[in-house]
CSV table of C-alpha atoms in Angstrom, one decimal:
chain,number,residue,atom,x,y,z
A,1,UNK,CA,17.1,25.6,-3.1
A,2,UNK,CA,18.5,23.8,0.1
A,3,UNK,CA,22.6,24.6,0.9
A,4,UNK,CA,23.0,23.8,4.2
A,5,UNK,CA,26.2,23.9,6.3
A,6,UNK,CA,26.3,21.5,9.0
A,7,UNK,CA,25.4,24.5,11.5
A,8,UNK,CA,22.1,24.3,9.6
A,9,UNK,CA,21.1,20.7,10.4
A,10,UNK,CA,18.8,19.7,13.3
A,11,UNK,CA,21.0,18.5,15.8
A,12,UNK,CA,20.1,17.0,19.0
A,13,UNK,CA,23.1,17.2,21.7
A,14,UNK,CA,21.4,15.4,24.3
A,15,UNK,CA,20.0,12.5,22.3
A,16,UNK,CA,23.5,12.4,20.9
A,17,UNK,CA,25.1,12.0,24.6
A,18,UNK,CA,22.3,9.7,25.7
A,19,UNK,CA,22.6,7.4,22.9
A,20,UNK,CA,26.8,7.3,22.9
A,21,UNK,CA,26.6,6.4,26.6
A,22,UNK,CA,24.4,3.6,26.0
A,23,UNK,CA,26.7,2.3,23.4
A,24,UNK,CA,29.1,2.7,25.8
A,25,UNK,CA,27.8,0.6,28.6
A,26,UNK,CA,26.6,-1.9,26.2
A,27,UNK,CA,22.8,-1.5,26.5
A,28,UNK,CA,23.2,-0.7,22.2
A,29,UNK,CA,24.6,-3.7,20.4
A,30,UNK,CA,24.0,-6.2,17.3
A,31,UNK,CA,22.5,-8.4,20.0
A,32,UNK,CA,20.2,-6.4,21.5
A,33,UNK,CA,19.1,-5.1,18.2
A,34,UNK,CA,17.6,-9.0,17.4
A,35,UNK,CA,14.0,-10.2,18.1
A,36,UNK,CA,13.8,-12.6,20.9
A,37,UNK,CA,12.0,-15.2,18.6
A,38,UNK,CA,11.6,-15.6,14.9
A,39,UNK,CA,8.9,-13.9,13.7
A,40,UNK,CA,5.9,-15.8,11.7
A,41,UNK,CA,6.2,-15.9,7.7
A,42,UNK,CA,3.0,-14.3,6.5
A,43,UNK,CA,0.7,-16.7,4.5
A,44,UNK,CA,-1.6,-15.9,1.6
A,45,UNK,CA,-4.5,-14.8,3.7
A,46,UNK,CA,-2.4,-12.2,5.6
A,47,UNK,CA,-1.8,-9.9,2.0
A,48,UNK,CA,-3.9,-8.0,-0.3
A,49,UNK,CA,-3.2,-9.4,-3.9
A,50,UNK,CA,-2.8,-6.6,-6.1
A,51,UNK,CA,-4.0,-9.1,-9.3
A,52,UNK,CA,-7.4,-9.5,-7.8
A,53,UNK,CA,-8.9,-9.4,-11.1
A,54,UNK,CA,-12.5,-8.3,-9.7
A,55,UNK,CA,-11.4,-5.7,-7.4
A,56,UNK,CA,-9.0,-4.0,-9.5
A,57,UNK,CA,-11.4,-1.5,-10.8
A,58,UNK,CA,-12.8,-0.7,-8.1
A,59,UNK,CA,-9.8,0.3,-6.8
A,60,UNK,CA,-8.6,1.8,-9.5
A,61,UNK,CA,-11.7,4.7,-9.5
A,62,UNK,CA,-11.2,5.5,-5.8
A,63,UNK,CA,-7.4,5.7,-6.4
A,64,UNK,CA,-7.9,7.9,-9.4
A,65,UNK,CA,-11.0,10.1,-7.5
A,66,UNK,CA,-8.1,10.3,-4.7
A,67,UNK,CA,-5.7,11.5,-7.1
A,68,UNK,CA,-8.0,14.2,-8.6
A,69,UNK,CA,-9.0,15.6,-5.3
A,70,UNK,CA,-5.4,16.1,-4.5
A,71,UNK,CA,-5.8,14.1,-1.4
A,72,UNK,CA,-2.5,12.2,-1.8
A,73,UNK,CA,1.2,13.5,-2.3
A,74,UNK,CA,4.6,11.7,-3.1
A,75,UNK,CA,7.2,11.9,-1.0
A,76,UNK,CA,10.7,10.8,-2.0
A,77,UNK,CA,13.8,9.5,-0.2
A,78,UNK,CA,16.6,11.4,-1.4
A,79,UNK,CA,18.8,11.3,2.1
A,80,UNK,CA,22.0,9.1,2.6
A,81,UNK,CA,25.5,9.5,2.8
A,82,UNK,CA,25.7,9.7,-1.1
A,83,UNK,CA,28.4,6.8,-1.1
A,84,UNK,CA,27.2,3.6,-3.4
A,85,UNK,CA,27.9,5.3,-6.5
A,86,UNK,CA,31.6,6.6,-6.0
A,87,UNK,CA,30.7,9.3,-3.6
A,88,UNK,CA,28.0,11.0,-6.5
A,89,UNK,CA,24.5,11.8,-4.8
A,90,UNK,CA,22.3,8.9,-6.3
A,91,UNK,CA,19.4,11.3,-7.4
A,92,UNK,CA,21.1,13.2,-9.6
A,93,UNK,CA,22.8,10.3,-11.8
A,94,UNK,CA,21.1,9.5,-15.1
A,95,UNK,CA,19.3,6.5,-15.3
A,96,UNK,CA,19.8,6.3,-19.4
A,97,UNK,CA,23.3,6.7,-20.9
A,98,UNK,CA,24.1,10.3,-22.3
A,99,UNK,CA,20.8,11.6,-21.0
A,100,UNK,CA,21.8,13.7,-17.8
A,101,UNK,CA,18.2,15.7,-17.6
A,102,UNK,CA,17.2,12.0,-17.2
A,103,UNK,CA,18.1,11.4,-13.7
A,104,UNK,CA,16.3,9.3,-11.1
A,105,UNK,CA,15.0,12.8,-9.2
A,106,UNK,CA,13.9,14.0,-12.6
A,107,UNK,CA,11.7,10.7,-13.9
A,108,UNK,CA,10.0,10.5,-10.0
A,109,UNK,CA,9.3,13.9,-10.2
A,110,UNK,CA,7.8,13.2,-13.5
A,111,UNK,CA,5.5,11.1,-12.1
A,112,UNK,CA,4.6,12.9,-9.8
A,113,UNK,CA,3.8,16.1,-11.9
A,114,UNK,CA,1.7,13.6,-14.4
A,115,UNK,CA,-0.5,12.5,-11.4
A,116,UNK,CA,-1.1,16.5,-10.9
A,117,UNK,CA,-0.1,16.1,-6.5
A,118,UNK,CA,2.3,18.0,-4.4
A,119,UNK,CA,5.9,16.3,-4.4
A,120,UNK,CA,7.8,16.0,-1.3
A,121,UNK,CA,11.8,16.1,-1.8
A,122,UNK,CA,13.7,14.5,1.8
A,123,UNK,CA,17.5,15.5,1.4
A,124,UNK,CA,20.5,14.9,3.9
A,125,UNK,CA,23.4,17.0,4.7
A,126,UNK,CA,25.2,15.6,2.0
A,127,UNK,CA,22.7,15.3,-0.8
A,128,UNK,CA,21.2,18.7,-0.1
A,129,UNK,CA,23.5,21.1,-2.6
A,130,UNK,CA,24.1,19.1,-5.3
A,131,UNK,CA,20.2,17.8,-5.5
A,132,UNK,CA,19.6,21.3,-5.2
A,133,UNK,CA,21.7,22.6,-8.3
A,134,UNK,CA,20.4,19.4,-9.9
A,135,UNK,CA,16.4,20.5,-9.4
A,136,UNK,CA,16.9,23.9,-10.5
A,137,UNK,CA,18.7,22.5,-13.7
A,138,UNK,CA,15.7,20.3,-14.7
A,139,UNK,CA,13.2,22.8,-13.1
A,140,UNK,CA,11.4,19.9,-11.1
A,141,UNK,CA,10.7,18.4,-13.8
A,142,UNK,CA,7.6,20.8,-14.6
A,143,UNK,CA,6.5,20.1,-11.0
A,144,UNK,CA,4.6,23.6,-10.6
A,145,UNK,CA,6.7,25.7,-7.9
A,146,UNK,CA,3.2,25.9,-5.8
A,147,UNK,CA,3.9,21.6,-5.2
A,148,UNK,CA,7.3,22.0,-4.3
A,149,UNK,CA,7.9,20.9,-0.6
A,150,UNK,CA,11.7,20.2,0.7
A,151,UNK,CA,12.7,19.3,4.3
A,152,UNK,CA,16.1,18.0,5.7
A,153,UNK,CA,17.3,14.8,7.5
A,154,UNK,CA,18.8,16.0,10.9
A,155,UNK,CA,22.6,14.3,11.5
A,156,UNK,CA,24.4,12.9,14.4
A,157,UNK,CA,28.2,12.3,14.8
A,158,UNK,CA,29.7,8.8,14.0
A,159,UNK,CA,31.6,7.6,17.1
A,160,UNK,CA,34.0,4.8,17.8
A,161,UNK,CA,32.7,2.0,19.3
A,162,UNK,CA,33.4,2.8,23.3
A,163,UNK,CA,31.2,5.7,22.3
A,164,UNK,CA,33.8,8.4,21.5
A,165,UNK,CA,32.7,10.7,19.3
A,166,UNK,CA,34.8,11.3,15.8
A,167,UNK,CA,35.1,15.0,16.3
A,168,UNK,CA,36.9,14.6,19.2
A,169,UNK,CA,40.0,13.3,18.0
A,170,UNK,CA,43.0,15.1,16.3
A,171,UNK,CA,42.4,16.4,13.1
A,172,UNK,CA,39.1,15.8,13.2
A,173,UNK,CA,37.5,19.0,12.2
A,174,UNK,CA,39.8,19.5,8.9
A,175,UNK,CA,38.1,16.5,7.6
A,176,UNK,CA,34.8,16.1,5.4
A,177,UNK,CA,31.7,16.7,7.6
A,178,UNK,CA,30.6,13.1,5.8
A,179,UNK,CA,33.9,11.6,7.8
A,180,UNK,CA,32.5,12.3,10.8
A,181,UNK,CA,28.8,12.8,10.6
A,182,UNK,CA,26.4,10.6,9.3
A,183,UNK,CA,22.6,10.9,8.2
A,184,UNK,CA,20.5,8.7,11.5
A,185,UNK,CA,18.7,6.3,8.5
A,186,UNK,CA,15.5,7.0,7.1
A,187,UNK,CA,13.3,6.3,10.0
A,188,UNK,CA,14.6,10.0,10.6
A,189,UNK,CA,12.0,10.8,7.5
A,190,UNK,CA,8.8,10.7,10.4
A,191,UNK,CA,10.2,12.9,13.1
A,192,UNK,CA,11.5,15.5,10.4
A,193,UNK,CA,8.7,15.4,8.0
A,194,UNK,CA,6.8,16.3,10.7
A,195,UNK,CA,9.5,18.7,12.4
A,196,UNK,CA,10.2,20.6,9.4
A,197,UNK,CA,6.6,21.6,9.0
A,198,UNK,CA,5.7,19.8,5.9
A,199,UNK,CA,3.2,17.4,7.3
A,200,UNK,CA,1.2,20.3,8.6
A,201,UNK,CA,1.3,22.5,5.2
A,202,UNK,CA,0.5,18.9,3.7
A,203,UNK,CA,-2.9,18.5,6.0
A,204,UNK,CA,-3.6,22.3,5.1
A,205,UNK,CA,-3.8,21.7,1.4
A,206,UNK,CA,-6.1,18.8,2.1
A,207,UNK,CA,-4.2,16.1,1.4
A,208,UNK,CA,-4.9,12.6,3.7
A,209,UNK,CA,-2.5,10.1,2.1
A,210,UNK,CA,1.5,9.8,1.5
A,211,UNK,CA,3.3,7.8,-0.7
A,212,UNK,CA,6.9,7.4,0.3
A,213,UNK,CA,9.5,5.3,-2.4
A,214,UNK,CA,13.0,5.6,-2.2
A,215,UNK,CA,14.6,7.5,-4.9
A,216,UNK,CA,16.4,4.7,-6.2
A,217,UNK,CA,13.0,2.8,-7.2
A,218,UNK,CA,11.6,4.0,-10.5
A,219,UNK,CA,8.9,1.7,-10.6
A,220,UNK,CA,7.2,2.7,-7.2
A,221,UNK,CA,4.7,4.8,-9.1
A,222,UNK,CA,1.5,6.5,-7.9
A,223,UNK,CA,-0.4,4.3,-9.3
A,224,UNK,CA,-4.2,4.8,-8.9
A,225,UNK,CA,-5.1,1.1,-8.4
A,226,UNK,CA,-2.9,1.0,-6.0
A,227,UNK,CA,-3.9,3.5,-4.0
A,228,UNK,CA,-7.0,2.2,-4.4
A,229,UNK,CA,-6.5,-1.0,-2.5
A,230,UNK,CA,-5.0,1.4,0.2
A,231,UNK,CA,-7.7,3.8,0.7
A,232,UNK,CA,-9.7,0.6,1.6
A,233,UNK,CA,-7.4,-0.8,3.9
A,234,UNK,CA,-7.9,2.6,6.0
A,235,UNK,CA,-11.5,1.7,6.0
A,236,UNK,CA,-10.8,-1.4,7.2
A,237,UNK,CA,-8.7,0.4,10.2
A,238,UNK,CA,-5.6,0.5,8.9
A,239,UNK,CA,-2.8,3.6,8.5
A,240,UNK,CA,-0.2,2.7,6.7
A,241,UNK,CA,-0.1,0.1,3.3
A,242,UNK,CA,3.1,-1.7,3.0
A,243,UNK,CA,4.1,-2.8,-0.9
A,244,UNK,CA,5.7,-6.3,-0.7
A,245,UNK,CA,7.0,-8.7,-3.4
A,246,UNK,CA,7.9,-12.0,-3.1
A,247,UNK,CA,11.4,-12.8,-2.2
A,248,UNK,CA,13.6,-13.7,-5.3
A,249,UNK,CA,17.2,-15.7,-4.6
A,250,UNK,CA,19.4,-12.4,-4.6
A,251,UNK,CA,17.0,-10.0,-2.9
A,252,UNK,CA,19.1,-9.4,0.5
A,253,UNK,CA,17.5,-7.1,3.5
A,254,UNK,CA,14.1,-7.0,5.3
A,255,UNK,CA,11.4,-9.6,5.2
A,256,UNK,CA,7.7,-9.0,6.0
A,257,UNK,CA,6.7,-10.9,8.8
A,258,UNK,CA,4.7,-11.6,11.7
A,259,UNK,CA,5.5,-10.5,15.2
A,260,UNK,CA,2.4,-10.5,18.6
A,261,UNK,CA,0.0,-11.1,16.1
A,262,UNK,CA,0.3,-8.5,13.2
A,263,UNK,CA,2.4,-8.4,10.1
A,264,UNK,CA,5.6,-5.7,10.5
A,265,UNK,CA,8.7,-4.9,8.6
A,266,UNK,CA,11.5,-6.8,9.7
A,267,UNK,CA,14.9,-6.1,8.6
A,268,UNK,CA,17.6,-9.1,8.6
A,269,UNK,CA,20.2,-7.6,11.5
A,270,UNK,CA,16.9,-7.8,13.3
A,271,UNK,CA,16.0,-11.6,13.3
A,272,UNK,CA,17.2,-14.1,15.8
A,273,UNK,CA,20.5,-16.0,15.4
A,274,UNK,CA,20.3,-19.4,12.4
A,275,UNK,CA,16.9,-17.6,11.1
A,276,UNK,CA,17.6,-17.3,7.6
A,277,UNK,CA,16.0,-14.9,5.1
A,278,UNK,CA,14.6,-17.6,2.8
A,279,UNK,CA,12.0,-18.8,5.2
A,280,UNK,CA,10.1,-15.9,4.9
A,281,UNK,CA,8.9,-15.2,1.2
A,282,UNK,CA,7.5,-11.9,1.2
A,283,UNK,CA,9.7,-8.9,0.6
A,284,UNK,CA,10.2,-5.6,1.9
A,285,UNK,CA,10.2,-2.5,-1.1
A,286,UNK,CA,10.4,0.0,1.7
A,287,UNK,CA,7.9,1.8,-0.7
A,288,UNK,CA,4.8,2.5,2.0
A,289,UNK,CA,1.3,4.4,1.5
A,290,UNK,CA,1.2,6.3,5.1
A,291,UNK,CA,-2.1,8.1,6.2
A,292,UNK,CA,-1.0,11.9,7.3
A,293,UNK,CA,-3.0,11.0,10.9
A,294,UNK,CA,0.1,8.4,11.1
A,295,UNK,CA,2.8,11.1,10.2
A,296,UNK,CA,1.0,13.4,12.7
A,297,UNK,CA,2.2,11.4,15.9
A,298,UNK,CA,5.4,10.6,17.2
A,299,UNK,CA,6.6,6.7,17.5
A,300,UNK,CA,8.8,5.4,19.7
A,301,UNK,CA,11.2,4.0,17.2
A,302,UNK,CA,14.5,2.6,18.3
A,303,UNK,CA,18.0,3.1,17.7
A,304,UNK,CA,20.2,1.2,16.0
A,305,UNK,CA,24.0,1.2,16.4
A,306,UNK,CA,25.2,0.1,12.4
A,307,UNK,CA,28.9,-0.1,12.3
A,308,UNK,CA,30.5,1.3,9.6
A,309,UNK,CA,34.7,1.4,8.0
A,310,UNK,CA,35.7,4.5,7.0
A,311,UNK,CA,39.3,6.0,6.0
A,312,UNK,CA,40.9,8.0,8.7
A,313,UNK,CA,44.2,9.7,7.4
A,314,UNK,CA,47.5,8.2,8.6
A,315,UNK,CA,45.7,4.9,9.8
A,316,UNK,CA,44.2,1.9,8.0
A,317,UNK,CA,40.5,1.6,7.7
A,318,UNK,CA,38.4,2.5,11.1
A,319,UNK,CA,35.5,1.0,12.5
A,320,UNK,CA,33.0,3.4,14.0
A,321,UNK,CA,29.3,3.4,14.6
A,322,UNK,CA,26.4,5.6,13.3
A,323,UNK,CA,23.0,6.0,15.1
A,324,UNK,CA,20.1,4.8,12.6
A,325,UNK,CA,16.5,4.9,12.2
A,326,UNK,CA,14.2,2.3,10.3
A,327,UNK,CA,11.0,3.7,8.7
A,328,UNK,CA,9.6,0.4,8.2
A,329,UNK,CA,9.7,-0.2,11.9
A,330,UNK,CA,6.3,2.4,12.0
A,331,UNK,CA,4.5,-1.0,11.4
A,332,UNK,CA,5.2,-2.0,15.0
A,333,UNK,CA,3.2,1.2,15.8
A,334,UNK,CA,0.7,1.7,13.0
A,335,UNK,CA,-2.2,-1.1,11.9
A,336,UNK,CA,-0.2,-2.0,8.6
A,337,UNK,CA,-1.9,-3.3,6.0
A,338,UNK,CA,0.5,-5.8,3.4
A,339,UNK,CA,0.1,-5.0,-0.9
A,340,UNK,CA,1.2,-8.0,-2.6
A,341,UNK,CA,2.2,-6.2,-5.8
A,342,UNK,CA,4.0,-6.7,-9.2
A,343,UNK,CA,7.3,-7.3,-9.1
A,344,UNK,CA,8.0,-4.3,-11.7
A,345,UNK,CA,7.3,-1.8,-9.0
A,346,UNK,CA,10.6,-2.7,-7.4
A,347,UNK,CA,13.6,-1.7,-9.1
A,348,UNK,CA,15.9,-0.5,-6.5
A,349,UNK,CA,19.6,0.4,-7.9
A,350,UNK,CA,21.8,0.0,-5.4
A,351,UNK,CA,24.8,0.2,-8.1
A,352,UNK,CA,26.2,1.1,-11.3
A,353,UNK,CA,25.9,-2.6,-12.2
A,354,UNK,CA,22.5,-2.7,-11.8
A,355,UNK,CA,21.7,0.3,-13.6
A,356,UNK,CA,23.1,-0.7,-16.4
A,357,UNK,CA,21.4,-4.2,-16.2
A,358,UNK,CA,18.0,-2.0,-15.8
A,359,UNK,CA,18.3,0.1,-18.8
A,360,UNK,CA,15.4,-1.2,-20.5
A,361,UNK,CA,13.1,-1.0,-17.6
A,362,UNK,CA,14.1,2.0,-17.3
A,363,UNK,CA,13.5,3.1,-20.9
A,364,UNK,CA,10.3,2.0,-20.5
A,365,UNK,CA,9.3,3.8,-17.3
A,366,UNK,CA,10.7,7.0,-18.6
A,367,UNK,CA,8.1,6.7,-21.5
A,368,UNK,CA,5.4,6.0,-18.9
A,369,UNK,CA,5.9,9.4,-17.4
A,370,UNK,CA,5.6,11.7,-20.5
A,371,UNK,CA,9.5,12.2,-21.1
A,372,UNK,CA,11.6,10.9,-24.3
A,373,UNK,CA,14.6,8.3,-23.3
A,374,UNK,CA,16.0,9.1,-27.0
């Protein structure tokens, strides 16, 4: 069981000072963040239809022969700040009312017991203890202990936005360490996958093929088809398969696009000034099939400065900045390959709202793993 203290997370001082001073003298900003030109939408012959009626069992065997062989595990996003559902870590809530064995860590880890693979847990600083508690409650959700791999996001300090850091202002350090630290986005998940020693111990059992899904999306399943289509993507010379859907009215966040000739994740701070979202129909699920020979290198990704409010006691609301990571920004680096797939394998709950508007999907994916909703 992971119960860190802040002492315990990776911490790196002198990225930390480099990337404050660059804030400082302006070379991090919204600005700088954008593209320098729109990026191309993608068109049909740039994405893999998952409905491809005479491929689909084709697929389907390799992704299941895959499965069997153990080559593939699931690795899910459990890091954060734990702060869109009232402060409670996300993977611990119950996605089904009056059912709190039924959370969203225990029906992925379901899945991921059904489909007989390792499962790989990613926490933060502040989902670590109560996720821990939380998986020894519901024992993994029969996950054997032998498939049970954990790591930890690193942290950095939030900072004002000349670049001074939090804890170095008066009564700082009596605060919450989620006042003034923050997890650097989930783009930390491919230096600290690999860091932690997981990706190793991964290659060592054999396995060749990651599935990473947020914990938030029930439906991002390891489905053998889809793996399938995948695996022969990597033949093709790709590393990394990217599940996209198309854009409905509400969906806000990245698009899939074209940038120097090659389809890449592009999330909305990112595009150019006047480009708006609905020009580009294909959405990002940040759900991505990643070869381990991709997780085995290191990628230039950049830094983004994401300003945050927080409360700060005796004054009104304060805006600071955290340091982030995108994970979806590894397509810049690694031949991606774009899965048009079914809408139902995107069901991200971003709020209480929308879990309760998701109940009977939810129902039903519960079922589809083994486990009773009654």
């Amino acid at each position: 069981m992971l119960r860190p203290s802040v002492a315990d997370i990776a911490f790196d001082a002198a990225l930390f000072d480099a990337l404050r001073a660059a804030l400082a003298r302006g070379e991090l900003s919204p600005t700088r963040s954008r593209l320098s030109a729109p990026p191309r939408p993608l068109g049909e012959g740039d994405l893999l239809d998952l409905d491809r009626a005479d491929a689909r069992p084709r697929w389907r065997e390799r992704g299941e022969a895959a499965l069997g062989a153990r080559k593939v595990a699931a690795l899910i996003l459990n890091g954060g700040m734990a702060t869109r559902f009232g402060g409670v870590v996300k993977g611990v809530v119950p996605v089904l009312p009056d059912r709190p064995d039924l959370s969203f860590l225990a029906v992925k880890l379901a899945g991921v017991r059904a489909a007989g693979v390792p499962a790989v847990v990613m926490h933060s600083f502040a989902t670590a203890a109560a996720s821990g508690d939380h998986l020894a409650t519901i024992g993994w959700s029969g996950v054997p202990a032998s498939d049970r791999l954990e790591f930890l996001q690193s942290l950095l300090p939030r900072v004002l936005p000349d670049g001074t850091p939090l804890l170095s202002l008066p009564g700082a350090h009596a605060l919450p360490d989620t006042t003034v630290y923050a997890a650097p986005g989930h783009g930390d998940t491919l230096r600290r996958v690999r860091d932690s020693g997981v990706v190793a111990e991964l290659r060592a059992r054999g396995v060749e093929h990651v599935l990473v899904s947020n914990v938030d999306n029930l439906g991002a399943s390891l489905d053998p088809t889809i793996l399938g289509a995948h695996l022969e993507a990597v033949e093709a010379g790709a590393e990394l398969s990217v599940e996209v859907v198309p854009r409905a009215p509400d969906d806000a966040g990245g698009c899939v696009a074209e940038v120097d000739g090659r389809p890449i994740i592009v999330e909305s701070f990112r595009l150019p000034p006047g480009t708006a979202l609905d020009q580009y129909p294909h959405f990002n699920t940040n759900t991505l099939w990643i070869s381990l020979k991709a997780l085995e290198r290191t990628h230039p990704l950049t830094w983004f400065p994401v300003e945050r409010t927080i409360e700060w006691p005796g004054r009104e609301d304060m805006s600071v900045v955290q340091f982030e990571q995108l994970i979806g920004q590894l397509t810049e680096f690694a031949r991606t390959a774009c899965l048009l797939v079914d809408r139902r394998r995107f069901l991200p709950i971003k709020t209480r709202a929308d879990l309760a508007q998701a109940r009977p999907a939810m129902a039903e994916i519960v079922r589809g793993v083994g486990l009773d909703p009654r």
